[in-house]
PDB file of C-alpha atoms in Angstrom:
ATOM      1  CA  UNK A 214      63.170  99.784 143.035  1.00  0.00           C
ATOM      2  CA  UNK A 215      66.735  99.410 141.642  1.00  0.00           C
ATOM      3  CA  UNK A 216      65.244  96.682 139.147  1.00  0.00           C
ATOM      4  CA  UNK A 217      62.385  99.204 137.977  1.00  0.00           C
ATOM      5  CA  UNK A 218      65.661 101.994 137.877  1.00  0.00           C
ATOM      6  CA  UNK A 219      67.490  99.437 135.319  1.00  0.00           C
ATOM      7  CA  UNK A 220      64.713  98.567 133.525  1.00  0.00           C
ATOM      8  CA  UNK A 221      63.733 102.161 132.856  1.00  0.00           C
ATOM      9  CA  UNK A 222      67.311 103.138 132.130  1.00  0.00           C
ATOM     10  CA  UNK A 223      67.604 100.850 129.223  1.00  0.00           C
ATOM     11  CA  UNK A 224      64.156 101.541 128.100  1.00  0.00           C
ATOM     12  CA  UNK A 225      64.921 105.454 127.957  1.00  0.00           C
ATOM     13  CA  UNK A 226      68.783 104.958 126.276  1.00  0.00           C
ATOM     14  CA  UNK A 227      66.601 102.604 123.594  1.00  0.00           C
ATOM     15  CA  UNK A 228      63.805 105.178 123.066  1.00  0.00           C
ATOM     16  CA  UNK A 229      65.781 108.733 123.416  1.00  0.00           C
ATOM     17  CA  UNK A 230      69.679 107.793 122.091  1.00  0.00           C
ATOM     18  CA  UNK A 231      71.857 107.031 119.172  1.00  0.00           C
ATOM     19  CA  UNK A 232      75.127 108.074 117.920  1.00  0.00           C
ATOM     20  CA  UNK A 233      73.695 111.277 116.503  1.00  0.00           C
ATOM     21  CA  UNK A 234      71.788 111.816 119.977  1.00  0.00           C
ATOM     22  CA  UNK A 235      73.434 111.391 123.173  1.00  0.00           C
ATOM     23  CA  UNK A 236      72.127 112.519 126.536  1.00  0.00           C
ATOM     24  CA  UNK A 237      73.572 113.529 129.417  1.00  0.00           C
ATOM     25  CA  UNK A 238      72.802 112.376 132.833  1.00  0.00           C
ATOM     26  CA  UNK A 239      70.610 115.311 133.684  1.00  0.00           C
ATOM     27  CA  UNK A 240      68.497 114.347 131.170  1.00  0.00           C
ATOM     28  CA  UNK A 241      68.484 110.707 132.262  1.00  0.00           C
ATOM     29  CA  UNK A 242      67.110 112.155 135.813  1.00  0.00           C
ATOM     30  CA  UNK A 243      64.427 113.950 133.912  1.00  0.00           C
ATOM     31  CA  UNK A 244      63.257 111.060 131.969  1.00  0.00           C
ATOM     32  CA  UNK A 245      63.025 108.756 135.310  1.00  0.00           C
ATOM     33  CA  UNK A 246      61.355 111.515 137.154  1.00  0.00           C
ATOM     34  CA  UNK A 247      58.703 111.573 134.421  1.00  0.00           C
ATOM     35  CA  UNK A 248      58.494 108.035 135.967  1.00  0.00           C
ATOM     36  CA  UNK A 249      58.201 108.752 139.230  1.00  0.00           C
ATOM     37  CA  UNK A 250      62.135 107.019 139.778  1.00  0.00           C
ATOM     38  CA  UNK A 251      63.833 109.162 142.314  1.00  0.00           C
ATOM     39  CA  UNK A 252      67.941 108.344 142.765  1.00  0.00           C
ATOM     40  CA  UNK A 253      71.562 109.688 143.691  1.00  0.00           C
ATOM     41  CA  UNK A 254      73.999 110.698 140.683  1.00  0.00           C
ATOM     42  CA  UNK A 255      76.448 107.853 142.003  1.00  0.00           C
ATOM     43  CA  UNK A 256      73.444 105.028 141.707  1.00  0.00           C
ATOM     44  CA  UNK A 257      72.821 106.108 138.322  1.00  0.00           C
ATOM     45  CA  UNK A 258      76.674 105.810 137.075  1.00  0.00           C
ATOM     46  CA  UNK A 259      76.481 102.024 139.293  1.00  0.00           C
ATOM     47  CA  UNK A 260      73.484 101.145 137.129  1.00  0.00           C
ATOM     48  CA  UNK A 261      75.223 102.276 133.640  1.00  0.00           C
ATOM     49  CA  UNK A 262      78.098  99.925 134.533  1.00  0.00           C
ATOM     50  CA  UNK A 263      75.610  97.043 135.151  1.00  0.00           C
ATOM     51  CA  UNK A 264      74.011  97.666 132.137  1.00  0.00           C
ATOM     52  CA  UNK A 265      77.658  97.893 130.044  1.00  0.00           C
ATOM     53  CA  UNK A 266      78.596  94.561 132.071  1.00  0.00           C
ATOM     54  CA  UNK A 267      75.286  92.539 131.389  1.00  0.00           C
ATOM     55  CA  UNK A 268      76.502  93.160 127.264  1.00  0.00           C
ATOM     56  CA  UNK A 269      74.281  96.569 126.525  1.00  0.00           C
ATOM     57  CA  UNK A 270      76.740  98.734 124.398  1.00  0.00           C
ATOM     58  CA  UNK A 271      76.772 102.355 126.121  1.00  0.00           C
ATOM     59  CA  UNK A 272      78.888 104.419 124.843  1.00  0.00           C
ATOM     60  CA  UNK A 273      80.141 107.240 126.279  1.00  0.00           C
ATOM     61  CA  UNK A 274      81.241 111.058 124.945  1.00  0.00           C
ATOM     62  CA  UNK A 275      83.455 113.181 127.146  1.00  0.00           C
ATOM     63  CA  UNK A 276      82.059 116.793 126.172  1.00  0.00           C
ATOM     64  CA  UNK A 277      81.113 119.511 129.037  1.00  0.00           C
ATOM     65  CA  UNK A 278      78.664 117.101 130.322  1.00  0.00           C
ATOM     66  CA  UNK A 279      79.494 113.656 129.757  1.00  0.00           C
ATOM     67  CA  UNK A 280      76.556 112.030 127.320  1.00  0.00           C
ATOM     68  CA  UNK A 281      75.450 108.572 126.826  1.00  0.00           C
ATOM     69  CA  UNK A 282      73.686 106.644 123.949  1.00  0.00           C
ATOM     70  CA  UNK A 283      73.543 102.987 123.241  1.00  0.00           C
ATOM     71  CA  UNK A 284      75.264 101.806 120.500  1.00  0.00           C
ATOM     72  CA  UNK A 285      74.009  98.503 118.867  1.00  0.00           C
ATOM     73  CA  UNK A 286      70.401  97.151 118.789  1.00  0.00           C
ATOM     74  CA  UNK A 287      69.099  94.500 117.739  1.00  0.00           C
ATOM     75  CA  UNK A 288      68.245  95.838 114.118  1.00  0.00           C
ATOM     76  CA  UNK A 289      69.729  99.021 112.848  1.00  0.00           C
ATOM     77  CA  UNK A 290      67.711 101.475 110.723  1.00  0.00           C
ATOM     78  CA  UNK A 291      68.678 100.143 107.752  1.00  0.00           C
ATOM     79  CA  UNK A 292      67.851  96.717 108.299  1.00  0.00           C
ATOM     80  CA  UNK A 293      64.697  97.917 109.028  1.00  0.00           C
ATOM     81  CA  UNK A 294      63.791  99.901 106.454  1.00  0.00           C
ATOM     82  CA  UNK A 295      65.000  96.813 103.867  1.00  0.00           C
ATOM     83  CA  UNK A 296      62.739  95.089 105.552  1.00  0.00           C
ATOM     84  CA  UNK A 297      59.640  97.651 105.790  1.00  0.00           C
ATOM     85  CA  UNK A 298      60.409  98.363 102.073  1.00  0.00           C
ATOM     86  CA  UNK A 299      60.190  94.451 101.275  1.00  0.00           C
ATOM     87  CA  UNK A 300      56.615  94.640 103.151  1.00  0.00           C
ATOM     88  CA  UNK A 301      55.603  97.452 101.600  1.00  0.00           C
ATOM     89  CA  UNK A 302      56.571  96.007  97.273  1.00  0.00           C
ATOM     90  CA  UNK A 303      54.277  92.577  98.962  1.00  0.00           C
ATOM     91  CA  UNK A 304      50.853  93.779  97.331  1.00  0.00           C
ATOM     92  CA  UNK A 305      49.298  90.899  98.488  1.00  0.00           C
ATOM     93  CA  UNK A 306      50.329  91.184 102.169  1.00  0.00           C
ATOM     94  CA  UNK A 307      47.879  92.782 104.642  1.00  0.00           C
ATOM     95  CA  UNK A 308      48.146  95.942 105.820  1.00  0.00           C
ATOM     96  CA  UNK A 309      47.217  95.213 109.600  1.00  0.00           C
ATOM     97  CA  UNK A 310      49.980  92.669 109.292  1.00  0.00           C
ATOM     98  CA  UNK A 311      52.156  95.477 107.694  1.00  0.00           C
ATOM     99  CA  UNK A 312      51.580  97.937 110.448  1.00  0.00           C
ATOM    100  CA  UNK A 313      52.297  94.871 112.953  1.00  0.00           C
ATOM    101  CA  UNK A 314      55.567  94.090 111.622  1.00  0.00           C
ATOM    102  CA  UNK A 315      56.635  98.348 111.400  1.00  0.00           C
ATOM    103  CA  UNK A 316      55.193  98.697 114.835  1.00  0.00           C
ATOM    104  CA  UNK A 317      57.571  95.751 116.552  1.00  0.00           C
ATOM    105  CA  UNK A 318      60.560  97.195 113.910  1.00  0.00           C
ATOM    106  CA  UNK A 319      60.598 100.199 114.864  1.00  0.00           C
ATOM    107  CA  UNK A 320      60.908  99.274 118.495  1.00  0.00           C
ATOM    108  CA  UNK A 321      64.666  98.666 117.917  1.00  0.00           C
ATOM    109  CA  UNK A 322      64.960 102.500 117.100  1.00  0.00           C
ATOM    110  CA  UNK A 323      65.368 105.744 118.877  1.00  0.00           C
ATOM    111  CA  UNK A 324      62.595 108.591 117.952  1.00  0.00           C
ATOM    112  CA  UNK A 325      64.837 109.819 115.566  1.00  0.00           C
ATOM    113  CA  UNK A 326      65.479 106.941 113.772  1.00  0.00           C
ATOM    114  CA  UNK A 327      61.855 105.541 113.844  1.00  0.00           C
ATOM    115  CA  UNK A 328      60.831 109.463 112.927  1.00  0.00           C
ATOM    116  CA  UNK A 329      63.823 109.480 109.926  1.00  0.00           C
ATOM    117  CA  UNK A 330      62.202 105.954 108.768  1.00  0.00           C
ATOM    118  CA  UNK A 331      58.358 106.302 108.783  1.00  0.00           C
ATOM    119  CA  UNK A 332      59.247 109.982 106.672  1.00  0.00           C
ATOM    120  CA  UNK A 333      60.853 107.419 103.687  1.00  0.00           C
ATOM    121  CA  UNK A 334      59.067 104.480 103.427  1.00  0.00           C
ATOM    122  CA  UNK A 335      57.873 103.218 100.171  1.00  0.00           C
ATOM    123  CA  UNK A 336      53.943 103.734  99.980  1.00  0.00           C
ATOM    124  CA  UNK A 337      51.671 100.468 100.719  1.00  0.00           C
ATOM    125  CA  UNK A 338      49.243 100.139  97.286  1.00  0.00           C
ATOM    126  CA  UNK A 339      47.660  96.766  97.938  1.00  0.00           C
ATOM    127  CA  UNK A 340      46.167  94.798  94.489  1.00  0.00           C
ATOM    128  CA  UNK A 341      45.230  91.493  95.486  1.00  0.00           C
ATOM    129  CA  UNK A 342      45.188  91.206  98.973  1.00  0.00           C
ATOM    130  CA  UNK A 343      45.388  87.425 100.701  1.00  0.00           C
ATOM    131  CA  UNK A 344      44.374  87.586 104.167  1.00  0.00           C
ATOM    132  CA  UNK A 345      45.226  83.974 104.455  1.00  0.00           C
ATOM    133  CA  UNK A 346      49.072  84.577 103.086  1.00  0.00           C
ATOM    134  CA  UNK A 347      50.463  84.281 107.008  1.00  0.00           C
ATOM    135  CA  UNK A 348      48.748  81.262 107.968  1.00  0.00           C
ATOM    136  CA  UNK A 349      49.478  79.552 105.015  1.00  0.00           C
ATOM    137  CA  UNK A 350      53.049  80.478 104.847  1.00  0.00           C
ATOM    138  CA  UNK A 351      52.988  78.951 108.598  1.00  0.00           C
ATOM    139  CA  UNK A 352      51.184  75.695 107.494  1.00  0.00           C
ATOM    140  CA  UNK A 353      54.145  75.340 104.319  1.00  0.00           C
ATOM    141  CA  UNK A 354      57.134  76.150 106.683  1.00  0.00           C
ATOM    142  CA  UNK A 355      55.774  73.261 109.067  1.00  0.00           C
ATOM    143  CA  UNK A 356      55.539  70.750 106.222  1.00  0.00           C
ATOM    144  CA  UNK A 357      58.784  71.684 105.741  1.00  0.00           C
ATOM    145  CA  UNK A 358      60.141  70.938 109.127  1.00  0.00           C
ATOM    146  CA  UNK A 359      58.545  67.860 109.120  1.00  0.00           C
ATOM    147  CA  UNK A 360      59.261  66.431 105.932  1.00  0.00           C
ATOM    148  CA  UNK A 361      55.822  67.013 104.816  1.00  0.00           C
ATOM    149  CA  UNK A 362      54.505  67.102 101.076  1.00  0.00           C
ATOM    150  CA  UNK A 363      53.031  69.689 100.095  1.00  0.00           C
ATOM    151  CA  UNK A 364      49.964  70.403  97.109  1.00  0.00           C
ATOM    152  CA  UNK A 365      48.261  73.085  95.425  1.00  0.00           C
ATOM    153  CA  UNK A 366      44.963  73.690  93.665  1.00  0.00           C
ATOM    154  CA  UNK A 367      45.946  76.947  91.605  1.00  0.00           C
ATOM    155  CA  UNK A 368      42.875  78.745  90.519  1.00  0.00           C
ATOM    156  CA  UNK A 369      42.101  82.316  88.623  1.00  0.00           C
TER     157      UNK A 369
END
């Protein structure tokens, strides 16, 4: 169970914190018991230690309740929305592939980042649409690795 604790615990400070949104351990113990994860006060400081020793960055604010959020991710919000932006400017990119991408982006954001994000994203207007443009950007970057020549038939 203290696995499934651990797991959750990162999974909620990922989801729920930031710098600009710190929680406190009270609402830590609500979000596991919306899980069904029952513990002690003293196994839930044990398992934010863990979690700061195995390289996770919680940081910690002394206030009236002490509040935690997790500092680094891999991306930060900007990063992501450089990239979603980028997507977004590729007319010829699909949208499901689009919507993909944002979707496993916005997973290295709290809710208030991933809310702040979707609110100022550059519209998608598609014009010439290649469905193909993934699998052939896979098929050039393994002629590259290999060494391979590459040709093209252009065509209107």
């Amino acid at each position: 169970m203290k696995k499934v604790r651990l797991l959750k615990l990162i999974d909620i400070l990922i989801k729920h914190t930031d710098i600009n949104h710190p929680i406190s351990l009270k609402e830590i113990f609500s979000y596991l018991n919306e899980e069904n994860i029952k513990c002690e006060r003293k196994a839930l400081y044990d398992d934010i230690k863990i979690l700061k020793n195995a390289g996770y960055a919680i940081c910690s604010i002394k206030e009236k309740d002490t509040k935690y959020y997790l500092k680094s991710t891999n991306l930060n919000k900007l990063e992501c929305k450089i990239i979603l932006d980028s997507l977004s400017s590729m007319n010829f990119f699909p949208k499901e592939n689009i919507d993909e991408i944002t979707e496993k982006l916005l997973k290295n954001l709290s809710i208030y980042q991933r809310k702040e994000l979707l609110n100022n994203i550059i519209p998608y207007n598609p014009t010439n649409v290649n469905h193909d443009f993934l699998k052939n950007l896979e098929l050039l970057q393994y002629a590259i690795d290999h060494d391979l020549y590459v040709s093209f038939k252009y065509f209107d």
